[in-house]
Structure formats: C-alpha cells, structure tokens
PDB file of C-alpha atoms in Angstrom:
ATOM      1  CA  UNK A   1       5.140 169.751 172.862  1.00 51.00           C
ATOM      2  CA  UNK A   2       7.464 167.038 172.660  1.00 56.00           C
ATOM      3  CA  UNK A   3       8.079 165.125 170.023  1.00 57.00           C
ATOM      4  CA  UNK A   4       8.387 161.552 169.735  1.00 60.00           C
ATOM      5  CA  UNK A   5      11.391 159.535 168.010  1.00 59.00           C
ATOM      6  CA  UNK A   6      10.451 156.645 165.771  1.00 60.00           C
ATOM      7  CA  UNK A   7      11.422 153.965 166.930  1.00 60.00           C
ATOM      8  CA  UNK A   8      14.588 152.198 165.585  1.00 57.00           C
ATOM      9  CA  UNK A   9      14.671 149.995 162.673  1.00 54.00           C
ATOM     10  CA  UNK A  10      15.142 146.336 163.473  1.00 56.00           C
ATOM     11  CA  UNK A  11      18.071 144.962 162.553  1.00 50.00           C
ATOM     12  CA  UNK A  12      17.256 141.633 159.996  1.00 57.00           C
ATOM     13  CA  UNK A  13      19.838 139.297 159.564  1.00 53.00           C
ATOM     14  CA  UNK A  14      20.671 137.900 156.099  1.00 56.00           C
ATOM     15  CA  UNK A  15      19.155 134.715 155.064  1.00 60.00           C
ATOM     16  CA  UNK A  16      21.515 131.838 155.522  1.00 54.00           C
ATOM     17  CA  UNK A  17      21.229 129.276 152.669  1.00 56.00           C
ATOM     18  CA  UNK A  18      20.662 125.984 153.615  1.00 54.00           C
ATOM     19  CA  UNK A  19      23.894 123.793 153.160  1.00 52.00           C
ATOM     20  CA  UNK A  20      23.732 121.422 150.013  1.00 58.00           C
ATOM     21  CA  UNK A  21      26.456 119.142 150.981  1.00 60.00           C
ATOM     22  CA  UNK A  22      29.989 119.018 149.692  1.00 74.00           C
ATOM     23  CA  UNK A  23      30.773 119.132 145.776  1.00 85.00           C
ATOM     24  CA  UNK A  24      31.247 115.305 143.923  1.00 87.00           C
ATOM     25  CA  UNK A  25      34.749 115.611 144.036  1.00 90.00           C
ATOM     26  CA  UNK A  26      35.234 116.654 147.465  1.00 90.00           C
ATOM     27  CA  UNK A  27      32.517 113.764 148.599  1.00 91.00           C
ATOM     28  CA  UNK A  28      34.104 111.253 146.062  1.00 91.00           C
ATOM     29  CA  UNK A  29      37.916 111.813 147.649  1.00 92.00           C
ATOM     30  CA  UNK A  30      36.624 111.734 151.076  1.00 91.00           C
ATOM     31  CA  UNK A  31      34.472 108.257 150.519  1.00 91.00           C
ATOM     32  CA  UNK A  32      37.730 106.793 148.520  1.00 92.00           C
ATOM     33  CA  UNK A  33      39.709 107.613 151.405  1.00 92.00           C
ATOM     34  CA  UNK A  34      37.493 105.633 153.685  1.00 89.00           C
ATOM     35  CA  UNK A  35      37.545 102.739 151.422  1.00 88.00           C
ATOM     36  CA  UNK A  36      41.157 102.723 151.282  1.00 88.00           C
ATOM     37  CA  UNK A  37      41.329 103.050 155.245  1.00 88.00           C
ATOM     38  CA  UNK A  38      38.820 100.027 155.391  1.00 84.00           C
ATOM     39  CA  UNK A  39      41.204  97.830 153.040  1.00 80.00           C
ATOM     40  CA  UNK A  40      44.341  98.561 154.958  1.00 80.00           C
ATOM     41  CA  UNK A  41      42.581  97.866 158.502  1.00 80.00           C
ATOM     42  CA  UNK A  42      43.686  94.258 158.759  1.00 78.00           C
ATOM     43  CA  UNK A  43      47.419  94.350 158.184  1.00 82.00           C
ATOM     44  CA  UNK A  44      47.124  90.175 157.951  1.00 83.00           C
ATOM     45  CA  UNK A  45      44.900  90.647 155.700  1.00 79.00           C
ATOM     46  CA  UNK A  46      46.609  93.240 153.351  1.00 82.00           C
ATOM     47  CA  UNK A  47      50.107  91.073 153.697  1.00 86.00           C
ATOM     48  CA  UNK A  48      48.124  87.714 152.395  1.00 84.00           C
ATOM     49  CA  UNK A  49      46.306  89.479 149.647  1.00 83.00           C
ATOM     50  CA  UNK A  50      49.852  90.954 148.703  1.00 86.00           C
ATOM     51  CA  UNK A  51      51.372  87.511 148.972  1.00 86.00           C
ATOM     52  CA  UNK A  52      49.161  85.478 147.154  1.00 86.00           C
ATOM     53  CA  UNK A  53      49.860  86.614 143.678  1.00 87.00           C
ATOM     54  CA  UNK A  54      53.821  85.955 144.242  1.00 88.00           C
ATOM     55  CA  UNK A  55      52.687  82.597 145.244  1.00 89.00           C
ATOM     56  CA  UNK A  56      50.760  82.077 141.997  1.00 86.00           C
ATOM     57  CA  UNK A  57      53.521  83.298 139.819  1.00 88.00           C
ATOM     58  CA  UNK A  58      55.730  80.487 141.784  1.00 87.00           C
ATOM     59  CA  UNK A  59      53.559  77.748 141.360  1.00 85.00           C
ATOM     60  CA  UNK A  60      52.418  78.327 137.825  1.00 82.00           C
ATOM     61  CA  UNK A  61      55.865  79.365 136.591  1.00 82.00           C
ATOM     62  CA  UNK A  62      57.434  76.184 138.069  1.00 80.00           C
ATOM     63  CA  UNK A  63      54.523  73.596 137.136  1.00 78.00           C
ATOM     64  CA  UNK A  64      53.403  74.599 133.449  1.00 74.00           C
ATOM     65  CA  UNK A  65      56.590  75.874 132.848  1.00 70.00           C
ATOM     66  CA  UNK A  66      58.116  72.264 133.425  1.00 70.00           C
ATOM     67  CA  UNK A  67      55.609  70.549 131.363  1.00 70.00           C
ATOM     68  CA  UNK A  68      54.589  73.015 128.148  1.00 70.00           C
ATOM     69  CA  UNK A  69      56.170  72.602 124.766  1.00 66.00           C
ATOM     70  CA  UNK A  70      58.845  75.603 124.325  1.00 70.00           C
ATOM     71  CA  UNK A  71      57.619  75.213 120.446  1.00 68.00           C
ATOM     72  CA  UNK A  72      54.545  76.217 121.321  1.00 67.00           C
ATOM     73  CA  UNK A  73      55.774  79.678 122.380  1.00 75.00           C
ATOM     74  CA  UNK A  74      57.176  82.502 120.481  1.00 76.00           C
ATOM     75  CA  UNK A  75      60.873  82.109 119.262  1.00 78.00           C
ATOM     76  CA  UNK A  76      63.064  83.127 122.146  1.00 80.00           C
ATOM     77  CA  UNK A  77      60.980  83.738 124.650  1.00 85.00           C
ATOM     78  CA  UNK A  78      60.974  81.670 128.109  1.00 87.00           C
ATOM     79  CA  UNK A  79      57.930  80.431 129.624  1.00 86.00           C
ATOM     80  CA  UNK A  80      58.001  82.843 132.586  1.00 90.00           C
ATOM     81  CA  UNK A  81      58.134  85.634 130.206  1.00 91.00           C
ATOM     82  CA  UNK A  82      55.114  84.376 128.460  1.00 88.00           C
ATOM     83  CA  UNK A  83      53.422  83.791 131.349  1.00 89.00           C
ATOM     84  CA  UNK A  84      53.776  87.504 133.666  1.00 92.00           C
ATOM     85  CA  UNK A  85      52.140  89.657 131.097  1.00 92.00           C
ATOM     86  CA  UNK A  86      48.737  87.507 131.515  1.00 89.00           C
ATOM     87  CA  UNK A  87      49.081  87.066 135.282  1.00 91.00           C
ATOM     88  CA  UNK A  88      49.044  90.162 135.449  1.00 93.00           C
ATOM     89  CA  UNK A  89      45.760  90.575 134.272  1.00 92.00           C
ATOM     90  CA  UNK A  90      44.679  87.294 136.588  1.00 89.00           C
ATOM     91  CA  UNK A  91      45.831  88.571 139.365  1.00 89.00           C
ATOM     92  CA  UNK A  92      43.337  91.858 138.973  1.00 87.00           C
ATOM     93  CA  UNK A  93      40.465  89.368 138.883  1.00 87.00           C
ATOM     94  CA  UNK A  94      41.020  88.853 142.769  1.00 85.00           C
ATOM     95  CA  UNK A  95      40.731  92.418 143.950  1.00 86.00           C
ATOM     96  CA  UNK A  96      37.589  92.691 141.812  1.00 89.00           C
ATOM     97  CA  UNK A  97      35.809  89.686 143.161  1.00 89.00           C
ATOM     98  CA  UNK A  98      36.736  91.233 146.802  1.00 88.00           C
ATOM     99  CA  UNK A  99      34.982  94.645 145.518  1.00 91.00           C
ATOM    100  CA  UNK A 100      31.289  92.862 145.090  1.00 91.00           C
ATOM    101  CA  UNK A 101      31.850  91.167 148.589  1.00 90.00           C
ATOM    102  CA  UNK A 102      33.124  94.074 150.290  1.00 89.00           C
ATOM    103  CA  UNK A 103      29.950  96.047 149.086  1.00 92.00           C
ATOM    104  CA  UNK A 104      27.805  93.332 149.708  1.00 92.00           C
ATOM    105  CA  UNK A 105      29.204  93.268 153.103  1.00 89.00           C
ATOM    106  CA  UNK A 106      28.999  97.098 153.934  1.00 89.00           C
ATOM    107  CA  UNK A 107      25.115  96.960 152.680  1.00 89.00           C
ATOM    108  CA  UNK A 108      24.594  93.661 155.118  1.00 87.00           C
ATOM    109  CA  UNK A 109      26.110  95.287 158.045  1.00 85.00           C
ATOM    110  CA  UNK A 110      24.331  98.959 157.808  1.00 84.00           C
ATOM    111  CA  UNK A 111      27.310 100.864 156.826  1.00 85.00           C
ATOM    112  CA  UNK A 112      25.727 102.038 153.199  1.00 86.00           C
ATOM    113  CA  UNK A 113      22.420 102.298 154.932  1.00 84.00           C
ATOM    114  CA  UNK A 114      24.467 105.091 157.152  1.00 87.00           C
ATOM    115  CA  UNK A 115      26.061 106.658 154.149  1.00 85.00           C
ATOM    116  CA  UNK A 116      23.021 107.220 152.149  1.00 82.00           C
ATOM    117  CA  UNK A 117      21.470 109.137 155.158  1.00 82.00           C
ATOM    118  CA  UNK A 118      24.125 111.875 154.641  1.00 83.00           C
ATOM    119  CA  UNK A 119      23.468 114.621 151.631  1.00 85.00           C
ATOM    120  CA  UNK A 120      25.928 112.269 149.365  1.00 87.00           C
ATOM    121  CA  UNK A 121      25.512 111.143 145.658  1.00 90.00           C
ATOM    122  CA  UNK A 122      24.927 107.314 146.327  1.00 89.00           C
ATOM    123  CA  UNK A 123      26.663 106.019 143.057  1.00 92.00           C
ATOM    124  CA  UNK A 124      29.442 107.543 144.061  1.00 93.00           C
ATOM    125  CA  UNK A 125      29.793 104.860 147.308  1.00 93.00           C
ATOM    126  CA  UNK A 126      30.429 102.736 144.180  1.00 95.00           C
ATOM    127  CA  UNK A 127      32.922 104.529 142.356  1.00 95.00           C
ATOM    128  CA  UNK A 128      34.812 105.314 145.485  1.00 94.00           C
ATOM    129  CA  UNK A 129      35.070 101.652 146.791  1.00 94.00           C
ATOM    130  CA  UNK A 130      36.449 100.901 142.538  1.00 94.00           C
ATOM    131  CA  UNK A 131      39.047 103.272 142.989  1.00 95.00           C
ATOM    132  CA  UNK A 132      40.138 102.195 146.581  1.00 93.00           C
ATOM    133  CA  UNK A 133      40.150  98.773 145.303  1.00 91.00           C
ATOM    134  CA  UNK A 134      42.339  99.669 142.169  1.00 93.00           C
ATOM    135  CA  UNK A 135      44.922 101.485 144.538  1.00 92.00           C
ATOM    136  CA  UNK A 136      45.383  97.834 146.091  1.00 90.00           C
ATOM    137  CA  UNK A 137      45.840  96.070 142.731  1.00 92.00           C
ATOM    138  CA  UNK A 138      48.186  98.530 141.753  1.00 94.00           C
ATOM    139  CA  UNK A 139      50.500  97.557 144.815  1.00 92.00           C
ATOM    140  CA  UNK A 140      49.506  93.675 144.061  1.00 93.00           C
ATOM    141  CA  UNK A 141      51.355  94.406 140.361  1.00 94.00           C
ATOM    142  CA  UNK A 142      54.077  96.240 141.345  1.00 94.00           C
ATOM    143  CA  UNK A 143      55.131  93.389 143.685  1.00 94.00           C
ATOM    144  CA  UNK A 144      54.590  90.752 141.466  1.00 94.00           C
ATOM    145  CA  UNK A 145      56.838  92.243 138.555  1.00 95.00           C
ATOM    146  CA  UNK A 146      59.390  92.952 141.189  1.00 94.00           C
ATOM    147  CA  UNK A 147      59.700  89.538 142.453  1.00 93.00           C
ATOM    148  CA  UNK A 148      59.445  88.061 138.822  1.00 93.00           C
ATOM    149  CA  UNK A 149      62.256  90.372 137.646  1.00 93.00           C
ATOM    150  CA  UNK A 150      64.625  90.352 140.862  1.00 92.00           C
ATOM    151  CA  UNK A 151      64.188  87.093 142.254  1.00 90.00           C
ATOM    152  CA  UNK A 152      63.129  84.835 139.611  1.00 90.00           C
ATOM    153  CA  UNK A 153      64.993  86.476 136.577  1.00 89.00           C
ATOM    154  CA  UNK A 154      62.530  87.651 134.106  1.00 91.00           C
ATOM    155  CA  UNK A 155      63.716  89.771 131.414  1.00 90.00           C
ATOM    156  CA  UNK A 156      61.076  90.275 129.098  1.00 92.00           C
ATOM    157  CA  UNK A 157      62.248  91.981 125.816  1.00 90.00           C
ATOM    158  CA  UNK A 158      59.767  95.156 126.107  1.00 91.00           C
ATOM    159  CA  UNK A 159      62.247  95.895 129.172  1.00 93.00           C
ATOM    160  CA  UNK A 160      60.955  98.125 132.464  1.00 93.00           C
ATOM    161  CA  UNK A 161      58.633 100.274 129.920  1.00 95.00           C
ATOM    162  CA  UNK A 162      57.023  97.350 127.999  1.00 94.00           C
ATOM    163  CA  UNK A 163      56.190  96.179 131.565  1.00 95.00           C
ATOM    164  CA  UNK A 164      54.969  99.813 133.360  1.00 96.00           C
ATOM    165  CA  UNK A 165      52.795  99.651 130.035  1.00 95.00           C
ATOM    166  CA  UNK A 166      51.353  96.322 130.543  1.00 96.00           C
ATOM    167  CA  UNK A 167      51.186  97.287 134.320  1.00 96.00           C
ATOM    168  CA  UNK A 168      49.109 100.411 133.307  1.00 96.00           C
ATOM    169  CA  UNK A 169      47.006  98.542 131.053  1.00 95.00           C
ATOM    170  CA  UNK A 170      45.993  96.035 133.181  1.00 95.00           C
ATOM    171  CA  UNK A 171      44.776  98.802 136.323  1.00 95.00           C
ATOM    172  CA  UNK A 172      42.555 100.191 133.270  1.00 95.00           C
ATOM    173  CA  UNK A 173      40.939  96.821 132.234  1.00 93.00           C
ATOM    174  CA  UNK A 174      40.769  95.324 136.206  1.00 93.00           C
ATOM    175  CA  UNK A 175      38.664  98.782 137.042  1.00 95.00           C
ATOM    176  CA  UNK A 176      36.555  97.684 134.189  1.00 94.00           C
ATOM    177  CA  UNK A 177      36.050  94.407 135.272  1.00 92.00           C
ATOM    178  CA  UNK A 178      35.259  95.717 138.961  1.00 95.00           C
ATOM    179  CA  UNK A 179      32.209  97.040 137.944  1.00 95.00           C
ATOM    180  CA  UNK A 180      31.036  93.331 136.775  1.00 94.00           C
ATOM    181  CA  UNK A 181      31.285  92.312 140.417  1.00 94.00           C
ATOM    182  CA  UNK A 182      29.873  95.458 141.729  1.00 95.00           C
ATOM    183  CA  UNK A 183      26.809  95.263 139.976  1.00 95.00           C
ATOM    184  CA  UNK A 184      26.651  91.457 141.385  1.00 94.00           C
ATOM    185  CA  UNK A 185      27.022  92.318 144.579  1.00 93.00           C
ATOM    186  CA  UNK A 186      24.578  94.890 144.036  1.00 93.00           C
ATOM    187  CA  UNK A 187      22.192  92.426 142.867  1.00 92.00           C
ATOM    188  CA  UNK A 188      22.632  89.451 145.036  1.00 90.00           C
ATOM    189  CA  UNK A 189      23.156  91.137 148.244  1.00 89.00           C
ATOM    190  CA  UNK A 190      24.482  88.339 149.982  1.00 88.00           C
ATOM    191  CA  UNK A 191      27.937  87.394 150.848  1.00 85.00           C
ATOM    192  CA  UNK A 192      27.892  83.869 150.617  1.00 86.00           C
ATOM    193  CA  UNK A 193      26.020  84.193 146.771  1.00 89.00           C
ATOM    194  CA  UNK A 194      28.449  86.727 145.991  1.00 89.00           C
ATOM    195  CA  UNK A 195      31.595  84.570 146.547  1.00 86.00           C
ATOM    196  CA  UNK A 196      29.940  81.384 144.682  1.00 87.00           C
ATOM    197  CA  UNK A 197      29.082  83.986 141.847  1.00 87.00           C
ATOM    198  CA  UNK A 198      32.348  85.174 142.060  1.00 84.00           C
ATOM    199  CA  UNK A 199      33.972  82.035 141.453  1.00 83.00           C
ATOM    200  CA  UNK A 200      31.724  80.911 138.828  1.00 85.00           C
ATOM    201  CA  UNK A 201      32.991  84.035 136.753  1.00 84.00           C
ATOM    202  CA  UNK A 202      36.530  84.297 137.699  1.00 84.00           C
ATOM    203  CA  UNK A 203      37.112  80.485 136.572  1.00 82.00           C
ATOM    204  CA  UNK A 204      36.068  81.061 132.886  1.00 81.00           C
ATOM    205  CA  UNK A 205      37.405  84.307 132.582  1.00 81.00           C
ATOM    206  CA  UNK A 206      40.959  83.195 133.635  1.00 82.00           C
ATOM    207  CA  UNK A 207      40.961  79.605 132.010  1.00 79.00           C
ATOM    208  CA  UNK A 208      39.299  80.074 128.917  1.00 80.00           C
ATOM    209  CA  UNK A 209      41.708  82.501 127.892  1.00 82.00           C
ATOM    210  CA  UNK A 210      45.466  82.747 126.220  1.00 77.00           C
ATOM    211  CA  UNK A 211      46.621  83.168 129.947  1.00 81.00           C
ATOM    212  CA  UNK A 212      48.629  79.973 130.520  1.00 79.00           C
ATOM    213  CA  UNK A 213      49.248  78.388 126.705  1.00 76.00           C
ATOM    214  CA  UNK A 214      48.908  80.094 123.460  1.00 76.00           C
ATOM    215  CA  UNK A 215      45.041  80.496 122.461  1.00 80.00           C
ATOM    216  CA  UNK A 216      45.992  78.440 119.155  1.00 78.00           C
ATOM    217  CA  UNK A 217      46.588  75.454 121.520  1.00 78.00           C
ATOM    218  CA  UNK A 218      43.211  75.368 123.097  1.00 81.00           C
ATOM    219  CA  UNK A 219      40.458  72.811 121.734  1.00 83.00           C
ATOM    220  CA  UNK A 220      38.105  74.624 119.301  1.00 84.00           C
ATOM    221  CA  UNK A 221      35.330  75.188 121.392  1.00 84.00           C
ATOM    222  CA  UNK A 222      37.853  77.120 124.147  1.00 83.00           C
ATOM    223  CA  UNK A 223      39.228  78.940 121.243  1.00 83.00           C
ATOM    224  CA  UNK A 224      35.609  80.672 120.711  1.00 85.00           C
ATOM    225  CA  UNK A 225      35.556  81.256 124.410  1.00 85.00           C
ATOM    226  CA  UNK A 226      38.667  83.003 125.096  1.00 84.00           C
ATOM    227  CA  UNK A 227      38.136  84.826 121.362  1.00 83.00           C
ATOM    228  CA  UNK A 228      35.190  86.459 123.211  1.00 83.00           C
ATOM    229  CA  UNK A 229      37.011  86.466 126.488  1.00 85.00           C
ATOM    230  CA  UNK A 230      37.691  90.423 127.389  1.00 83.00           C
ATOM    231  CA  UNK A 231      40.486  89.404 129.078  1.00 86.00           C
ATOM    232  CA  UNK A 232      42.279  87.824 126.449  1.00 87.00           C
ATOM    233  CA  UNK A 233      42.841  91.262 124.848  1.00 88.00           C
ATOM    234  CA  UNK A 234      44.393  92.487 127.676  1.00 92.00           C
ATOM    235  CA  UNK A 235      46.656  89.479 127.615  1.00 91.00           C
ATOM    236  CA  UNK A 236      47.440  89.788 124.336  1.00 90.00           C
ATOM    237  CA  UNK A 237      48.006  93.378 124.562  1.00 93.00           C
ATOM    238  CA  UNK A 238      50.297  93.054 127.384  1.00 94.00           C
ATOM    239  CA  UNK A 239      52.213  90.324 125.992  1.00 92.00           C
ATOM    240  CA  UNK A 240      52.916  92.952 122.998  1.00 92.00           C
ATOM    241  CA  UNK A 241      54.089  95.807 125.391  1.00 94.00           C
ATOM    242  CA  UNK A 242      56.244  93.613 127.342  1.00 94.00           C
ATOM    243  CA  UNK A 243      57.927  90.874 124.868  1.00 92.00           C
ATOM    244  CA  UNK A 244      58.088  93.796 122.464  1.00 90.00           C
ATOM    245  CA  UNK A 245      56.078  92.396 119.986  1.00 89.00           C
ATOM    246  CA  UNK A 246      54.080  94.314 116.960  1.00 88.00           C
ATOM    247  CA  UNK A 247      51.339  96.157 118.604  1.00 85.00           C
ATOM    248  CA  UNK A 248      48.835  96.198 115.686  1.00 83.00           C
ATOM    249  CA  UNK A 249      45.192  96.874 117.088  1.00 87.00           C
ATOM    250  CA  UNK A 250      45.853  94.896 120.187  1.00 89.00           C
ATOM    251  CA  UNK A 251      45.942  97.565 122.792  1.00 92.00           C
ATOM    252  CA  UNK A 252      42.893  99.300 120.954  1.00 93.00           C
ATOM    253  CA  UNK A 253      40.815  96.196 121.419  1.00 90.00           C
ATOM    254  CA  UNK A 254      41.642  95.832 124.830  1.00 91.00           C
ATOM    255  CA  UNK A 255      40.829  99.718 126.037  1.00 93.00           C
ATOM    256  CA  UNK A 256      37.693  99.383 124.014  1.00 93.00           C
ATOM    257  CA  UNK A 257      36.713  95.809 125.378  1.00 90.00           C
ATOM    258  CA  UNK A 258      37.382  97.709 128.711  1.00 91.00           C
ATOM    259  CA  UNK A 259      35.356 100.808 128.040  1.00 93.00           C
ATOM    260  CA  UNK A 260      32.744  98.561 127.286  1.00 93.00           C
ATOM    261  CA  UNK A 261      32.469  96.462 130.207  1.00 92.00           C
ATOM    262  CA  UNK A 262      32.942  99.238 132.278  1.00 94.00           C
ATOM    263  CA  UNK A 263      30.009 101.193 130.667  1.00 95.00           C
ATOM    264  CA  UNK A 264      27.542  98.504 131.392  1.00 95.00           C
ATOM    265  CA  UNK A 265      28.890  97.082 134.235  1.00 94.00           C
ATOM    266  CA  UNK A 266      28.560 100.596 135.791  1.00 95.00           C
ATOM    267  CA  UNK A 267      25.270 101.359 134.484  1.00 96.00           C
ATOM    268  CA  UNK A 268      23.546  98.216 135.825  1.00 96.00           C
ATOM    269  CA  UNK A 269      25.420  98.643 138.994  1.00 95.00           C
ATOM    270  CA  UNK A 270      24.342 102.055 139.564  1.00 94.00           C
ATOM    271  CA  UNK A 271      20.664 100.686 138.871  1.00 95.00           C
ATOM    272  CA  UNK A 272      20.421  98.113 141.284  1.00 94.00           C
ATOM    273  CA  UNK A 273      22.588  99.790 143.866  1.00 93.00           C
ATOM    274  CA  UNK A 274      19.727 102.152 144.155  1.00 89.00           C
ATOM    275  CA  UNK A 275      16.726  99.948 144.275  1.00 83.00           C
ATOM    276  CA  UNK A 276      14.908  99.899 147.673  1.00 74.00           C
ATOM    277  CA  UNK A 277      16.285  97.155 149.506  1.00 63.00           C
ATOM    278  CA  UNK A 278      13.723  94.074 149.283  1.00 58.00           C
TER     279      UNK A 278
END
C-alpha cells in the first residue's frame, strides 16, 4: 500500500499596498524646483527682470530727488535713503503680478491639467509657484540694495542690519501679496485679462501709498487710500528699520496686514483654482 503525500502548500505573496503618492513635503519641494527651473529657463528674461528694479531706482531717485522739498523729509535723511526702503516693496509687486500671469499660462497650455492627473495635492501647485517667485524676488531685492549702496552711495542710518531686516520684511509682505494675484489668475484664466487686472491693482497700490513722498504730504483722499493700503504698513516699517527710527508697532502692523492678505488670498486662490473649467 502506497501513501500519497499531500501537495505542497502554495506560497502566497504578501499583498503589496497600493502606492499613495509621495508626502506633501516632497511634493512641495519637487513642484517648487520645477517652478524655479521654469523661471530661469530664459536667460534674457531673467537678466531684464533683475535689472528692472535698478532702472526704477535710478529714474525715481534722480527725477523725484531733484524736485522733492527736503523740508518734507525726516531730518538729515537724503531722498535716496528715504526712497530705498519703499522701493523694496514696490519692486516685489512686479514678480507678484508675474506669478498670476504665469499661473494663467500654465493653465492655458495644459501644464496644470497634466500635473493634476498625477497623485499630488493640487493646492501645492499654487504654494510651489509662490515660493519659486519669492526666490526670484529675493534676488531682485539683494541686487537693488547692492547697487544702491555700492554705486549710488546710499547710507541709511540703520546700516546693513537695518537693510537686511527691511529685505526680510519685504519678502514676507510680497509673498502675501502674491496670493492676491494668484487668486486673480485662477479666477480670470486669461493672460490678457490677468495682465490688465495686474496693472489696475498695481498702480493704486504703488502710488496711493507713502512710497515716494511722506503720507502727510498727500491730498486728503489719497491719505485715506494710503492708510488702508497694506503696502503702506510695509513701507513705513521698512523705513523705520532702514533709517533707525523708532519702530513702535509698525513692524507688527506690517506683519499683521501680510498675514491677513495671505490668509484671504490663499483661501480664495485655492477655491477658485479647484473649480472645474468653464
């Protein structure tokens, strides 16, 4: 009598969990790197964008510096030193507008649609763009300060530390303002419309402020607009830091205005960005 051995047990492979995609931090770093590389693809565009603030500094310091009444400036402060801290803020508005235009172009050429087919968190596309454009803004601000100090003999009373603090504060405020233009871009979804809207928003922000003359010298109705202009808080705080003036609550006011703008802008931008295309 022969006995039959039982058939060998089949080896069953352990179930492989489905890949859920990379973590949020990795996604943000990868998407930010993509946006940074896109910003520096065209060398001529990069060079011109870096030189634009320098041209503005030369033009405004020479034109307004020649006609401004020195009695309207703080005692012992040259017009260039008065202008430079505010020009840091106005310089950041250009890249902020470019963020919205770049988002519209990516939505128009299908880049955003292709990225959203991947297992990524869609709002990170907006955060990545904002951080990449902030890097470009920082480079512009550093070049602007170096040119003003080395070639135009700017000498704010706050010294290098005051200027460094002003640059850092500007980066925070400009990053917050970027969300306004990202929200506009996600809403308009048209490059021409976004460019026109950018001009309509930029000019009141720049000129209805204390950027070029003290706020007290503006007409009454412009003083009202300058008071509610979030950039005015940043300009006044920058001047206090760069010119070694009493800070008071100016820095906290600028940071508070930036947080408010960033919160409202980011929530709005994400909501309109996630809506289905018309």
